[in-house]
PDB file of C-alpha atoms in Angstrom:
ATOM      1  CA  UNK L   1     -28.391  30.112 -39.729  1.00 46.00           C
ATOM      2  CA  UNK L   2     -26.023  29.019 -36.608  1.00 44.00           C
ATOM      3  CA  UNK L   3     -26.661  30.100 -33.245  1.00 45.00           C
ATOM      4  CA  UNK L   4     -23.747  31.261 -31.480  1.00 45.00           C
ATOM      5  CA  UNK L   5     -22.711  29.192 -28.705  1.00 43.00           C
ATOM      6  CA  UNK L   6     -23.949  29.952 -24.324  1.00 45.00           C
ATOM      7  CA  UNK L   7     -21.055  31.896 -22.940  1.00 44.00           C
ATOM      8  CA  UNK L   8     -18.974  28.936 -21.201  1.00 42.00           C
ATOM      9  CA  UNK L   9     -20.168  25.902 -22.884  1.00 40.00           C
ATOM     10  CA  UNK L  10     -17.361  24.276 -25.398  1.00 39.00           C
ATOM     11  CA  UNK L  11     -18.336  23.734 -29.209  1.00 39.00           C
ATOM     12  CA  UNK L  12     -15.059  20.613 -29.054  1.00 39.00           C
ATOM     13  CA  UNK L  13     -15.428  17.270 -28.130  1.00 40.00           C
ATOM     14  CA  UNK L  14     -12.880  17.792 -25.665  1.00 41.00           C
ATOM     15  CA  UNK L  15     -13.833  18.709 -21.656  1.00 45.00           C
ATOM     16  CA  UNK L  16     -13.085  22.154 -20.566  1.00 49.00           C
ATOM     17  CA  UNK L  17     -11.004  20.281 -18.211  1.00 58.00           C
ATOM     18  CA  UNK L  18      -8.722  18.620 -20.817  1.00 66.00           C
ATOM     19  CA  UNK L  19      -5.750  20.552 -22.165  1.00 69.00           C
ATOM     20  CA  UNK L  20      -5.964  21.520 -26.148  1.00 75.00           C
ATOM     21  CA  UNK L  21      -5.170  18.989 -28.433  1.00 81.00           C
ATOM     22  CA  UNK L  22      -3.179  21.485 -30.766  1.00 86.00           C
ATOM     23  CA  UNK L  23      -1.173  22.636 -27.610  1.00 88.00           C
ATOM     24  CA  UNK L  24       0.128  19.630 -26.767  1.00 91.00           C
ATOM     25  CA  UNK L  25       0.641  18.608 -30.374  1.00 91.00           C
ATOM     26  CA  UNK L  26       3.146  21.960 -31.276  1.00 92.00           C
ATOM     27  CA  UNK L  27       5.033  21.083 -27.558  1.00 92.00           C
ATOM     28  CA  UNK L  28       5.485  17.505 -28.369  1.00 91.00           C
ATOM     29  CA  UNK L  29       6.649  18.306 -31.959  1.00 92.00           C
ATOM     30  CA  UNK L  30       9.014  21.389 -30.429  1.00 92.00           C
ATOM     31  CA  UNK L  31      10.443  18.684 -27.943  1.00 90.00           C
ATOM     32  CA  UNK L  32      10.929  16.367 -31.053  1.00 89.00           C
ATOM     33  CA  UNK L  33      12.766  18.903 -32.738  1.00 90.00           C
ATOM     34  CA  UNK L  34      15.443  19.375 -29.301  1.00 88.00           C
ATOM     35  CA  UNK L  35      13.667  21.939 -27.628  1.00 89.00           C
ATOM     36  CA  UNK L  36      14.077  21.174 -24.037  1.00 86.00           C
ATOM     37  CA  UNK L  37      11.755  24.723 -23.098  1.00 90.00           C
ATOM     38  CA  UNK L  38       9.131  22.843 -24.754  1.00 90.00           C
ATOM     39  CA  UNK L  39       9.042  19.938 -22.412  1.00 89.00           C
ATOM     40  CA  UNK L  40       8.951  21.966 -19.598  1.00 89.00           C
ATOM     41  CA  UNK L  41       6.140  23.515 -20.760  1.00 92.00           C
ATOM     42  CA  UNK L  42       4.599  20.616 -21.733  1.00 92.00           C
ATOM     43  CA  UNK L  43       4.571  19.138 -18.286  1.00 90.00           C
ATOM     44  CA  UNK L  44       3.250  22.795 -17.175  1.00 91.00           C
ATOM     45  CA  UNK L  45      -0.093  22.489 -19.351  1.00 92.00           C
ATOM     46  CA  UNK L  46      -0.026  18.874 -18.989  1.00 93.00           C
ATOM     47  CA  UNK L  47       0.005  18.599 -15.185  1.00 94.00           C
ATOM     48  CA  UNK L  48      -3.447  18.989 -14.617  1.00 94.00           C
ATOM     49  CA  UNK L  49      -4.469  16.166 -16.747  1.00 93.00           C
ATOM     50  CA  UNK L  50      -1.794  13.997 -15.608  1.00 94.00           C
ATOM     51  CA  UNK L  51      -2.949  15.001 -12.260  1.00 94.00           C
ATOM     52  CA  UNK L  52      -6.475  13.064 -12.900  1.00 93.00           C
ATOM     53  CA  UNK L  53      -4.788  10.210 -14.958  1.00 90.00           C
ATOM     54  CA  UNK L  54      -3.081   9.348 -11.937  1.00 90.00           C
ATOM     55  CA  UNK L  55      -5.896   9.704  -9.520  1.00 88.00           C
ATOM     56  CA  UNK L  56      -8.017   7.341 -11.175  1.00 85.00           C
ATOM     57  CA  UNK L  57      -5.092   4.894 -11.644  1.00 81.00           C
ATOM     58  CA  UNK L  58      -4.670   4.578  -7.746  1.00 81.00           C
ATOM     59  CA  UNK L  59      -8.434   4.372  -7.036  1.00 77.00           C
ATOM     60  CA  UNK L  60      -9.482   2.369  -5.065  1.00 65.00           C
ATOM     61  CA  UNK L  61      -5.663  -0.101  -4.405  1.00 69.00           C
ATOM     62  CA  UNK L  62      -5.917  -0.546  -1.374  1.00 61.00           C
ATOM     63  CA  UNK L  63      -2.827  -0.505   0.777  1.00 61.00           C
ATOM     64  CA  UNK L  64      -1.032   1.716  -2.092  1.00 68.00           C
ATOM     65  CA  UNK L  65       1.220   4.132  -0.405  1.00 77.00           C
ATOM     66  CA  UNK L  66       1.903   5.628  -3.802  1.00 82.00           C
ATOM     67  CA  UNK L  67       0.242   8.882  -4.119  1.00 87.00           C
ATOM     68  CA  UNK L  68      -1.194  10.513  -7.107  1.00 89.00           C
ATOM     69  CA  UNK L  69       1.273  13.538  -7.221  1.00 90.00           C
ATOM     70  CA  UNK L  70       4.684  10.861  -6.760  1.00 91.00           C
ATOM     71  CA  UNK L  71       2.874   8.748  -9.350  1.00 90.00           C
ATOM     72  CA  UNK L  72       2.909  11.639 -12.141  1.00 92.00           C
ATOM     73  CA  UNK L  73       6.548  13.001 -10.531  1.00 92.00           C
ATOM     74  CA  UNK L  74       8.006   9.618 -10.965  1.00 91.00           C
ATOM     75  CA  UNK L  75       6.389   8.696 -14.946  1.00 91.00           C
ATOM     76  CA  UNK L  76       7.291  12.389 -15.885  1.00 90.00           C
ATOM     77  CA  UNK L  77      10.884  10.976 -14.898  1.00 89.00           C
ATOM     78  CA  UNK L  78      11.000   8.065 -16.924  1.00 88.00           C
ATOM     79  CA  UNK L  79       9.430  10.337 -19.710  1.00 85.00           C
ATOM     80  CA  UNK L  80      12.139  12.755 -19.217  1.00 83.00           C
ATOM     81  CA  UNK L  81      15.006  10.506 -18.846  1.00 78.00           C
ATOM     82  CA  UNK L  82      14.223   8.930 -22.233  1.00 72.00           C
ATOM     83  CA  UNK L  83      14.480  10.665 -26.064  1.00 79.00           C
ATOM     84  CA  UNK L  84      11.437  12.980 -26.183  1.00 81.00           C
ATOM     85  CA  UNK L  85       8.564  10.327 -26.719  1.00 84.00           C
ATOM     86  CA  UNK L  86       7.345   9.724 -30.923  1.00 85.00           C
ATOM     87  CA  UNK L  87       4.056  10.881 -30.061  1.00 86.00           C
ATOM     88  CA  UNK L  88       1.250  11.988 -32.482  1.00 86.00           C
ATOM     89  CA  UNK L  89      -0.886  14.163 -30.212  1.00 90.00           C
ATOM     90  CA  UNK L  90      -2.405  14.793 -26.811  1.00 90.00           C
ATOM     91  CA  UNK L  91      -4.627  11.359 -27.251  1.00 90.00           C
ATOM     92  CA  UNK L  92      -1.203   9.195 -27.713  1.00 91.00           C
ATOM     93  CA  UNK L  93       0.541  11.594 -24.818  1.00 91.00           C
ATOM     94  CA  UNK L  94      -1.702  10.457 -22.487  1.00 91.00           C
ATOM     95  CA  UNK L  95      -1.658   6.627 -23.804  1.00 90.00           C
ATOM     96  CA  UNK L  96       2.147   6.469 -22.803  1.00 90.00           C
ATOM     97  CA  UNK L  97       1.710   8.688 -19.759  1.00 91.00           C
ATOM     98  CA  UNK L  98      -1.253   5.828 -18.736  1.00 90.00           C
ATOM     99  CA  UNK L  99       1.373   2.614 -19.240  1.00 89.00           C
ATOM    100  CA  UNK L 100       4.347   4.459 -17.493  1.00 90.00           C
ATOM    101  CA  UNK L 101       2.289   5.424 -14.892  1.00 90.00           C
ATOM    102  CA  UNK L 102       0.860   1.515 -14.387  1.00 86.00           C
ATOM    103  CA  UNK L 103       4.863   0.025 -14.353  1.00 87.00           C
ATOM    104  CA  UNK L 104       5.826   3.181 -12.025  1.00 89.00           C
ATOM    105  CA  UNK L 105       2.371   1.451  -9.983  1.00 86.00           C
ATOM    106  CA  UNK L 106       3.562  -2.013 -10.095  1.00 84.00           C
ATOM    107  CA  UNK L 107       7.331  -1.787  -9.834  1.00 85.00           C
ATOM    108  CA  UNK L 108       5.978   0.162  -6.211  1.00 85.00           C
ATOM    109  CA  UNK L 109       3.844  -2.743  -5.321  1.00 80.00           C
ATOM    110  CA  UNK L 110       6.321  -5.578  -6.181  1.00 80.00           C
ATOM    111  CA  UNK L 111       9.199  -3.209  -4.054  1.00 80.00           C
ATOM    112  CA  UNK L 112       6.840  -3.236  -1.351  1.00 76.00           C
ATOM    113  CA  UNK L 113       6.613  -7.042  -1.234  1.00 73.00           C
ATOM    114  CA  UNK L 114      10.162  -7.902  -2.087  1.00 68.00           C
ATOM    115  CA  UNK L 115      11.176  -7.950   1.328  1.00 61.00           C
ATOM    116  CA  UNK L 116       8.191  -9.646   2.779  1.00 58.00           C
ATOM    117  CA  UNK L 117       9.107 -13.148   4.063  1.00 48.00           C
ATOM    118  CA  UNK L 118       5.853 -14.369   2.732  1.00 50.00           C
ATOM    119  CA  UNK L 119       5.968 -12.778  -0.710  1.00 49.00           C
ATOM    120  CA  UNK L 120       4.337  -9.179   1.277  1.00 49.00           C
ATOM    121  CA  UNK L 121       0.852  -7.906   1.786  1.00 50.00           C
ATOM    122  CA  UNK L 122      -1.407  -8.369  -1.301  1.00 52.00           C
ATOM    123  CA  UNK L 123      -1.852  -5.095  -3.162  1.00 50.00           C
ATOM    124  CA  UNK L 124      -6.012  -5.167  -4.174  1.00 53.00           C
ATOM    125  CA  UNK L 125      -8.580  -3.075  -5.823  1.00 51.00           C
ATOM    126  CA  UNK L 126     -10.895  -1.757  -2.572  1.00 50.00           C
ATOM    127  CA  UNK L 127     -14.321  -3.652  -3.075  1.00 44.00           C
ATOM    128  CA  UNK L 128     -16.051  -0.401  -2.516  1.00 46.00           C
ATOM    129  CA  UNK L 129     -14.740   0.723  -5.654  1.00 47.00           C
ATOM    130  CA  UNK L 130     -16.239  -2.275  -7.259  1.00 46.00           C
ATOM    131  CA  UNK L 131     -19.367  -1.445  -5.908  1.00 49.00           C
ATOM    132  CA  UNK L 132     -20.008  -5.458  -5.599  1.00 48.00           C
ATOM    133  CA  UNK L 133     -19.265  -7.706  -3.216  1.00 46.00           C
ATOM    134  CA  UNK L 134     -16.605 -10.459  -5.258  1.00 44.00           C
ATOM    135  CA  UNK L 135     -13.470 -10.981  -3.976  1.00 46.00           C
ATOM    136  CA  UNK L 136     -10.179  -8.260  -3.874  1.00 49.00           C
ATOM    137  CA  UNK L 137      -8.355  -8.382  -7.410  1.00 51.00           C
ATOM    138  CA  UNK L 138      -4.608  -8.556  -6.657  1.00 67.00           C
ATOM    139  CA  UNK L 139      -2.782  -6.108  -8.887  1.00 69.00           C
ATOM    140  CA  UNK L 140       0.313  -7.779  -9.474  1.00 72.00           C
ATOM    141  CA  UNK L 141      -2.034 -10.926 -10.707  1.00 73.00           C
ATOM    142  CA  UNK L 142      -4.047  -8.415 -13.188  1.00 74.00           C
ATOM    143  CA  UNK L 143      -0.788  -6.742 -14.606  1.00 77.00           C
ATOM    144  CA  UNK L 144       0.494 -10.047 -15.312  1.00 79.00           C
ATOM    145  CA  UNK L 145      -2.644 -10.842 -17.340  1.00 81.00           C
ATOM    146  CA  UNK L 146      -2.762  -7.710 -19.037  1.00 79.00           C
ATOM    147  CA  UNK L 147       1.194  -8.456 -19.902  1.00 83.00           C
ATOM    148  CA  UNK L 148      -0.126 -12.087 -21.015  1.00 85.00           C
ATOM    149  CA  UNK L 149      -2.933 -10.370 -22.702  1.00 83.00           C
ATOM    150  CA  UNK L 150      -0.668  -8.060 -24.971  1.00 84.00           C
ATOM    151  CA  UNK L 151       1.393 -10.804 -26.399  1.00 87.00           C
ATOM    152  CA  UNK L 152      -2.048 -11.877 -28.202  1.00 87.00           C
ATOM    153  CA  UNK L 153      -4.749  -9.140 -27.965  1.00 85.00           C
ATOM    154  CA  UNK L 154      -2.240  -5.770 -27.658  1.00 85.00           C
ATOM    155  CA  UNK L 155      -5.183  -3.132 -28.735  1.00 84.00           C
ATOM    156  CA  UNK L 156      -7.297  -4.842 -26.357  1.00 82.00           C
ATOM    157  CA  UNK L 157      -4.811  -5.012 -23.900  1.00 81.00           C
ATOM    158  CA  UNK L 158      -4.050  -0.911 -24.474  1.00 78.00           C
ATOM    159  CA  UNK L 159      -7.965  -0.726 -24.062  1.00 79.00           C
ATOM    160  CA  UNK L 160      -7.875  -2.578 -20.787  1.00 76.00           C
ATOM    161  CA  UNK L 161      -5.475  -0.553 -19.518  1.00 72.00           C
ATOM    162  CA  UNK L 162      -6.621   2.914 -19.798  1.00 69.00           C
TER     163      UNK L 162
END
């Protein structure tokens, strides 16, 4: 015999916060198919989520001026401008979402430093963040590691990333 589950705890892996996999799967597959009502929609459920992807993407850089909701605006752009995106689910959704919203990060940082004399103030990961005391990591170093990284190691460059 199977208890029934507590009034407001979940029986899926999936946090109460996170938007249904099945939701997102029938929107992205609508989209596929031409429907632009879907995307909207989409980036309606989605928002939340993207909302949070995007917050812990800019933790802790310091001297980002990027913030969270320009971060998702500007991705959801490049998303939009392009063919709706060959994804599977909500899992590989918020893969892609994750890597546009790093270049959307970096091509801010390295506009922010183009017209610096000395090559512009470093962007770096807070050390309170860390929670240690080593050094700042500069993030236009660390992206082009990651990019060396992929060439080699791509899953564990995809890992690194999100």
């Amino acid at each position: 015999m199977t208890s029934k589950p507590k009034p407001g705890k979940t029986q899926h892996a999936e946090s109460a916060n996170a938007t249904p996999s099945s939701d997102v799967t029938r929107l992205l597959r609508q989209w596929q198919g031409g429907d632009n009502s879907a995307r909207d929609d989409l980036i309606a459920l989605m928002y939340p989520d993207l909302r949070r992807l995007a917050n812990c993407q800019l933790a802790g850089m310091a001297q980002m001026t990027l913030q969270p909701t320009a971060l998702v605006h500007e991705a959801w752009l490049k998303l939009n401008n392009s063919e709706a995106p060959d994804c599977e689910g909500r899992a590989h959704f918020m893969s892609l979402a994750a890597r546009v919203m790093r270049q959307v990060a970096i091509d801010h940082a390295r506009r922010r430093t183009a017209g610096k004399r000395d090559g512009g103030v470093r962007i770096t990961l807070d050390e309170r963040v860390q929670g240690n005391s080593q050094p700042d990591l500069d993030v236009l170093a660390l992206d082009g590691a990651l990019s060396r990284l992929a060439i080699v190691e791509n899953d564990k460059a995809r890992i690194i990333e999100m």
